[in-house]
Coordinates of C-alpha atoms in Angstrom, one line a residue:
X20 CA 20.3 26.5 5.2
X21 CA 17.9 24.0 6.8
X22 CA 15.0 22.9 4.7
X23 CA 11.4 23.6 5.9
X24 CA 10.7 19.9 6.3
X25 CA 13.8 19.4 8.4
X26 CA 12.9 22.4 10.5
X27 CA 9.4 21.0 11.1
X28 CA 10.9 17.7 12.0
X29 CA 13.3 19.3 14.5
X30 CA 10.4 21.2 16.0
X31 CA 8.3 18.2 16.4
X32 CA 11.1 16.2 18.1
X33 CA 11.9 19.1 20.4
X34 CA 8.3 19.5 21.4
X35 CA 8.0 15.8 22.2
X36 CA 10.7 16.1 24.9
X37 CA 13.3 14.1 23.0
X38 CA 16.7 15.7 22.3
X39 CA 16.6 16.9 18.8
X40 CA 19.0 15.1 16.4
X41 CA 21.0 17.1 13.8
X42 CA 19.0 17.8 10.7
X43 CA 21.1 15.5 8.6
X44 CA 19.9 12.4 10.5
X45 CA 16.2 13.3 10.5
X46 CA 14.4 10.8 8.2
X47 CA 12.9 13.6 6.1
X48 CA 16.3 15.0 5.1
X49 CA 19.0 12.3 5.4
X50 CA 21.6 12.3 2.6
X51 CA 23.4 9.4 4.3
X52 CA 20.3 7.2 3.8
X53 CA 20.3 7.6 0.0
X54 CA 22.6 4.6 -0.7
X55 CA 20.7 1.5 -1.8
X56 CA 20.6 -1.1 0.9
X57 CA 19.2 -4.6 1.7
X58 CA 16.8 -5.0 4.5
X59 CA 15.2 -7.5 6.9
X60 CA 11.5 -6.7 7.3
X61 CA 9.4 -7.3 10.3
X62 CA 6.0 -6.1 11.6
X63 CA 5.7 -3.6 14.3
X64 CA 2.6 -4.7 16.2
X65 CA 0.2 -3.3 18.7
X66 CA -1.8 -0.7 16.9
X67 CA -4.2 -2.8 14.7
X68 CA -6.6 -5.6 15.3
X69 CA -5.1 -7.2 12.2
X70 CA -1.9 -7.8 14.1
X71 CA -3.6 -10.8 15.8
X72 CA -6.5 -13.2 15.5
X73 CA -8.9 -10.4 16.1
X74 CA -8.4 -9.3 12.5
X75 CA -9.7 -12.5 11.0
X76 CA -13.3 -11.6 11.8
X77 CA -13.2 -8.0 10.6
X78 CA -15.2 -6.9 7.5
X79 CA -13.3 -6.0 4.3
X80 CA -13.1 -2.3 5.4
X81 CA -13.1 -2.3 9.2
X82 CA -14.4 0.7 11.3
X83 CA -11.5 3.1 11.8
X84 CA -9.5 0.9 9.5
X85 CA -9.0 -1.7 12.3
X86 CA -7.2 0.6 14.7
X87 CA -7.4 -0.7 18.3
X88 CA -9.8 1.1 20.6
X89 CA -7.1 1.8 23.2
X90 CA -5.1 4.0 20.8
X91 CA -5.6 6.9 18.3
X92 CA -4.3 7.9 15.0
X93 CA -2.5 10.8 16.6
X94 CA -0.7 8.3 18.9
X95 CA 0.2 6.2 15.9
X96 CA 1.6 9.1 13.8
X97 CA 3.6 10.5 16.7
X98 CA 5.1 7.1 17.6
X99 CA 5.8 6.3 13.9
X100 CA 7.6 9.6 13.6
X101 CA 9.6 8.9 16.8
X102 CA 10.5 5.4 15.7
X103 CA 12.0 6.8 12.5
X104 CA 14.0 9.4 14.4
X105 CA 15.3 6.8 16.9
X106 CA 16.0 4.3 14.1
X107 CA 18.0 6.8 12.1
X108 CA 20.1 7.6 15.1
X109 CA 20.6 4.0 16.2
X110 CA 21.0 1.5 13.4
X111 CA 19.5 3.0 10.3
X112 CA 16.2 1.1 10.7
X113 CA 13.1 2.8 9.3
X114 CA 9.3 2.3 9.6
X115 CA 6.4 2.8 7.2
X116 CA 2.7 2.6 7.7
X117 CA 1.4 0.6 4.8
X118 CA -2.2 0.5 3.7
X119 CA -2.4 -2.8 1.9
X120 CA -5.5 -3.2 -0.3
X121 CA -6.8 -6.1 -2.3
X122 CA -8.6 -5.5 -5.5
X123 CA -12.4 -5.6 -5.7
X124 CA -14.2 -8.7 -7.0
X125 CA -13.1 -9.7 -10.5
X126 CA -14.8 -12.0 -13.0
X127 CA -12.3 -14.7 -12.2
X128 CA -13.5 -14.6 -8.6
X129 CA -17.0 -15.1 -9.8
X130 CA -16.0 -18.1 -12.0
X131 CA -14.0 -19.7 -9.2
X132 CA -17.0 -19.4 -6.8
X133 CA -19.3 -20.8 -9.5
X134 CA -17.2 -23.9 -10.4
X135 CA -15.4 -24.4 -7.1
X136 CA -11.7 -24.1 -6.5
X137 CA -10.6 -27.7 -7.5
X138 CA -12.3 -27.5 -10.9
X139 CA -11.3 -23.9 -11.3
X140 CA -7.6 -24.7 -10.7
X141 CA -7.6 -27.8 -12.8
X142 CA -9.6 -26.6 -15.8
X143 CA -11.4 -23.3 -16.0
X144 CA -8.6 -21.1 -14.9
X145 CA -6.6 -22.1 -17.9
X146 CA -9.2 -20.8 -20.3
X147 CA -10.2 -17.2 -21.0
X148 CA -13.9 -17.7 -20.8
X149 CA -16.8 -20.1 -20.3
X150 CA -18.9 -18.4 -23.0
X151 CA -20.7 -16.3 -20.4
X152 CA -18.0 -14.8 -18.2
X153 CA -14.6 -13.6 -19.5
X154 CA -11.7 -13.5 -17.0
X155 CA -8.6 -13.8 -19.2
X156 CA -6.3 -12.4 -19.9
X157 CA -6.1 -9.9 -17.1
X158 CA -9.5 -10.2 -15.4
X159 CA -11.5 -7.0 -14.9
X160 CA -13.7 -5.8 -12.0
X161 CA -17.3 -6.8 -11.8
X162 CA -20.0 -4.3 -10.8
X163 CA -19.7 -5.6 -7.2
X164 CA -15.9 -5.2 -7.4
X165 CA -16.4 -1.5 -8.4
X166 CA -18.7 -1.1 -5.5
X167 CA -16.2 -2.6 -3.1
X168 CA -13.5 -0.2 -4.3
X169 CA -15.9 2.7 -3.9
X170 CA -16.5 1.5 -0.3
X171 CA -12.8 2.1 0.4
X172 CA -13.1 5.6 -1.1
X173 CA -16.2 6.3 1.1
X174 CA -14.3 5.1 4.1
X175 CA -11.4 7.4 3.4
X176 CA -13.7 10.4 2.8
X177 CA -15.4 9.7 6.2
X178 CA -12.0 9.2 7.9
X179 CA -10.7 12.5 6.7
X180 CA -13.7 14.3 8.3
X181 CA -12.8 12.9 11.8
X182 CA -10.9 15.0 14.3
X183 CA -8.6 12.1 14.8
X184 CA -7.9 10.9 11.2
X185 CA -5.5 8.5 9.6
X186 CA -2.6 10.1 7.7
X187 CA -2.9 9.9 3.9
X188 CA -0.4 7.9 1.9
X189 CA 2.2 10.0 0.1
X190 CA 3.1 7.2 -2.2
X191 CA 0.8 4.8 -4.1
X192 CA 1.9 1.5 -5.5
X193 CA 0.0 -1.0 -7.6
X194 CA 0.1 -4.3 -9.3
X195 CA 0.1 -4.0 -13.1
X196 CA -3.1 -6.1 -13.4
X197 CA -6.2 -4.1 -14.4
X198 CA -8.3 -5.2 -11.4
X199 CA -5.7 -3.7 -9.0
X200 CA -5.2 -0.5 -11.1
X201 CA -9.0 0.1 -11.3
X202 CA -9.4 -0.5 -7.6
X203 CA -6.6 1.9 -6.7
X204 CA -8.0 4.7 -8.9
X205 CA -11.5 4.3 -7.4
X206 CA -10.2 3.9 -3.9
X207 CA -8.4 7.2 -4.0
X208 CA -10.5 9.1 -6.5
X209 CA -10.8 12.8 -5.7
X210 CA -8.5 12.2 -2.7
X211 CA -5.1 11.4 -4.1
X212 CA -5.9 10.8 -7.8
X213 CA -8.0 13.0 -10.0
X214 CA -8.0 15.5 -7.1
X215 CA -9.5 18.8 -8.5
X216 CA -8.0 20.9 -5.7
X217 CA -4.6 19.2 -6.1
X218 CA -3.9 19.7 -2.4
X219 CA -4.7 18.0 0.9
X220 CA -8.2 19.1 1.9
X221 CA -8.5 22.2 4.0
X222 CA -10.8 20.3 6.3
X223 CA -8.1 17.7 7.0
X224 CA -5.4 20.4 7.4
X225 CA -7.5 22.3 9.9
X226 CA -7.9 19.1 12.0
X227 CA -4.1 18.8 12.3
X228 CA -3.5 21.1 15.3
X229 CA -0.8 21.1 17.9
X230 CA 2.2 18.9 18.0
X231 CA 0.3 15.8 17.1
X232 CA -1.2 17.6 14.1
X233 CA 2.3 18.9 13.2
X234 CA 3.7 15.4 13.1
X235 CA 0.7 14.2 11.0
X236 CA 1.1 17.1 8.6
X237 CA 4.7 16.1 8.1
X238 CA 3.8 12.5 7.4
X239 CA 1.0 13.4 5.0
X240 CA 2.9 16.4 3.5
X241 CA -0.1 18.7 4.1
X242 CA -0.1 21.6 1.7
X243 CA 1.9 19.8 -0.9
X244 CA 0.5 18.8 -4.3
X245 CA -1.9 15.9 -3.8
X246 CA -2.3 14.4 -7.2
X247 CA -0.1 11.3 -6.9
X248 CA 0.8 9.3 -9.9
X249 CA 0.5 5.6 -8.8
X250 CA 3.7 3.7 -9.3
X251 CA 3.2 0.4 -11.2
X252 CA 5.6 -2.4 -10.2
X253 CA 5.8 -5.7 -11.9
X254 CA 7.0 -7.4 -8.7
X255 CA 3.6 -6.6 -7.1
X256 CA 1.6 -8.6 -9.6
X257 CA -0.5 -11.6 -8.5
X258 CA 1.1 -15.1 -8.3
X259 CA 1.5 -15.8 -12.0
X260 CA 1.5 -18.7 -14.4
X261 CA -1.2 -21.2 -15.4
X262 CA -4.2 -19.0 -14.7
X263 CA -5.1 -16.7 -17.6
X264 CA -6.6 -14.1 -15.2
X265 CA -3.1 -13.4 -14.0
X266 CA -1.6 -12.8 -17.4
X267 CA -1.2 -9.0 -17.8
X268 CA -2.0 -6.9 -20.9
X269 CA 0.7 -5.0 -22.8
X270 CA 2.1 -1.8 -21.4
X271 CA 0.5 0.2 -24.3
X272 CA -2.9 -1.2 -23.5
X273 CA -2.5 -0.4 -19.8
X274 CA -1.3 3.1 -20.5
X275 CA -4.3 3.7 -22.7
X276 CA -6.7 2.7 -19.9
X277 CA -4.7 4.2 -17.1
X278 CA -2.9 7.3 -18.5
X279 CA -2.2 8.8 -15.0
X280 CA -0.1 6.0 -13.7
X281 CA 3.7 5.8 -13.8
X282 CA 5.3 2.6 -14.9
X283 CA 8.6 1.8 -13.2
X284 CA 11.8 2.0 -15.2
X285 CA 12.3 -1.0 -17.4
X286 CA 8.7 -2.1 -17.4
X287 CA 8.3 -4.5 -20.3
X288 CA 5.9 -3.9 -23.1
X289 CA 4.7 -7.6 -23.1
X290 CA 4.3 -10.0 -20.2
X291 CA 7.5 -11.9 -20.1
X292 CA 6.8 -13.6 -16.8
X293 CA 3.6 -15.6 -17.3
X294 CA 4.1 -19.3 -18.2
X295 CA 1.9 -22.3 -18.1
X296 CA 3.6 -23.3 -14.8
X297 CA 2.2 -21.8 -11.6
X298 CA 4.6 -19.7 -9.5
X299 CA 5.5 -21.3 -6.2
X300 CA 5.0 -19.5 -2.9
X301 CA 8.8 -19.4 -2.2
X302 CA 9.4 -17.6 -5.4
X303 CA 6.5 -15.2 -4.7
X304 CA 7.9 -14.4 -1.3
X305 CA 11.4 -13.7 -2.8
X306 CA 10.0 -11.2 -5.2
X307 CA 7.9 -9.5 -2.5
X308 CA 11.1 -9.2 -0.5
X309 CA 12.8 -7.7 -3.5
X310 CA 9.8 -5.3 -4.1
X311 CA 9.8 -4.1 -0.5
X312 CA 13.6 -3.5 -0.8
X313 CA 13.0 -1.4 -3.9
X314 CA 10.3 0.6 -2.1
X315 CA 12.4 1.3 0.9
X316 CA 15.3 2.5 -1.3
X317 CA 13.1 4.6 -3.6
X318 CA 10.7 6.1 -1.1
X319 CA 12.9 6.9 1.9
X320 CA 11.0 10.1 2.7
X321 CA 7.6 8.5 2.5
X322 CA 6.5 7.1 5.9
X323 CA 2.9 6.4 4.8
X324 CA 2.4 4.4 1.6
X325 CA -0.3 2.4 -0.1
X326 CA -0.2 -0.9 -2.1
X327 CA -3.1 -2.2 -4.1
X328 CA -2.6 -5.8 -5.2
X329 CA -4.0 -9.3 -4.7
X330 CA -4.7 -12.0 -2.2
X331 CA -1.6 -13.9 -3.1
X332 CA 0.6 -10.9 -2.9
X333 CA -0.8 -9.8 0.4
X334 CA -0.4 -13.3 1.9
X335 CA 3.2 -13.3 0.6
X336 CA 3.7 -9.8 2.1
X337 CA 2.4 -11.1 5.5
X338 CA 4.9 -14.0 5.4
X339 CA 7.8 -11.8 4.5
X340 CA 7.2 -9.3 7.3
X341 CA 6.0 -11.9 9.9
X342 CA 2.5 -10.5 10.1
X343 CA -0.4 -12.5 11.4
X344 CA -1.8 -14.7 8.6
X345 CA -4.9 -13.2 7.1
X346 CA -6.7 -14.2 3.9
X347 CA -8.0 -10.8 2.7
X348 CA -11.5 -10.5 1.2
X349 CA -12.0 -8.8 -2.1
X350 CA -11.9 -5.0 -1.6
X351 CA -10.1 -5.4 1.8
X352 CA -7.9 -2.7 3.2
X353 CA -5.5 -3.8 5.9
X354 CA -3.0 -1.4 7.5
X355 CA 0.2 -2.5 9.1
X356 CA 3.5 -1.0 10.2
X357 CA 6.6 -2.5 8.7
X358 CA 10.1 -2.1 10.2
X359 CA 13.1 -2.4 7.8
X360 CA 16.4 -3.1 9.4
X361 CA 19.5 -2.7 7.1
X362 CA 21.4 -5.9 6.6
X363 CA 25.1 -5.8 7.6

């Protein structure tokens, strides 16, 4: 018996005028895709201003999340769906829309601005405090940082009221550092975390009409439970070593402050990675590659995902997937489409 999601997928493909593939190769129900693989990652460009130099001048949270004026979210969701159908039939390649967010301002950001980057890197970053500000270990959000995270939440609330709205993530990932976890929880509060209705809003569901709406409903799993436990991955932490702001707290301490998150299997109680030597970009890029590979193998049915992390992680992500180089502001939200091609 064909599952309901496979049936909807077949219906959407048929309605688009493309010959429907057998249910077992539709990305939403594909047992042959369950084997762990290695991937080459690239950016699928053309939808967002962030894909080019245009993105460098955008605010932290751009109008319509930086979608280009000559396209729509309905166009994007339909094409994303079709890319995954075609990729599954052709070479096993797959595509995900990633909402990459940087944490809001932390106390370490304030200290670096106050003392300047050279003095911060050479002296203050190796301490926990200057007697007035405390940034280590594991720097927390400032009041401004909380406001910046709330701005992301406000943008999502406004987005979901639009007739042409972005699809919500169906998987949330986070760095294990407190400033990222707090930013994620605030950004998606009452939307995907701490959602009292526990379902996609009726308002959003009613907007998803016709074939475009059907595809969007499939991508966002409309009608399914909408409290999502964020997945905490060690590999998504900020560039580590030397700076005390990037030394994480124990798993027990984090679990106490963030009881609704899910720690990946094998997550260590104590921080075994932080040393007095700063991690190099090449090592950071290698672990981002590893983290993306894990995500693609673990979340094969999730075509829209979110990652809340750090400036260093996002810049490493952009290098790994060949995205235009952007230095994200605190509280930034940058969407991009990533293609994963299985390595032979």
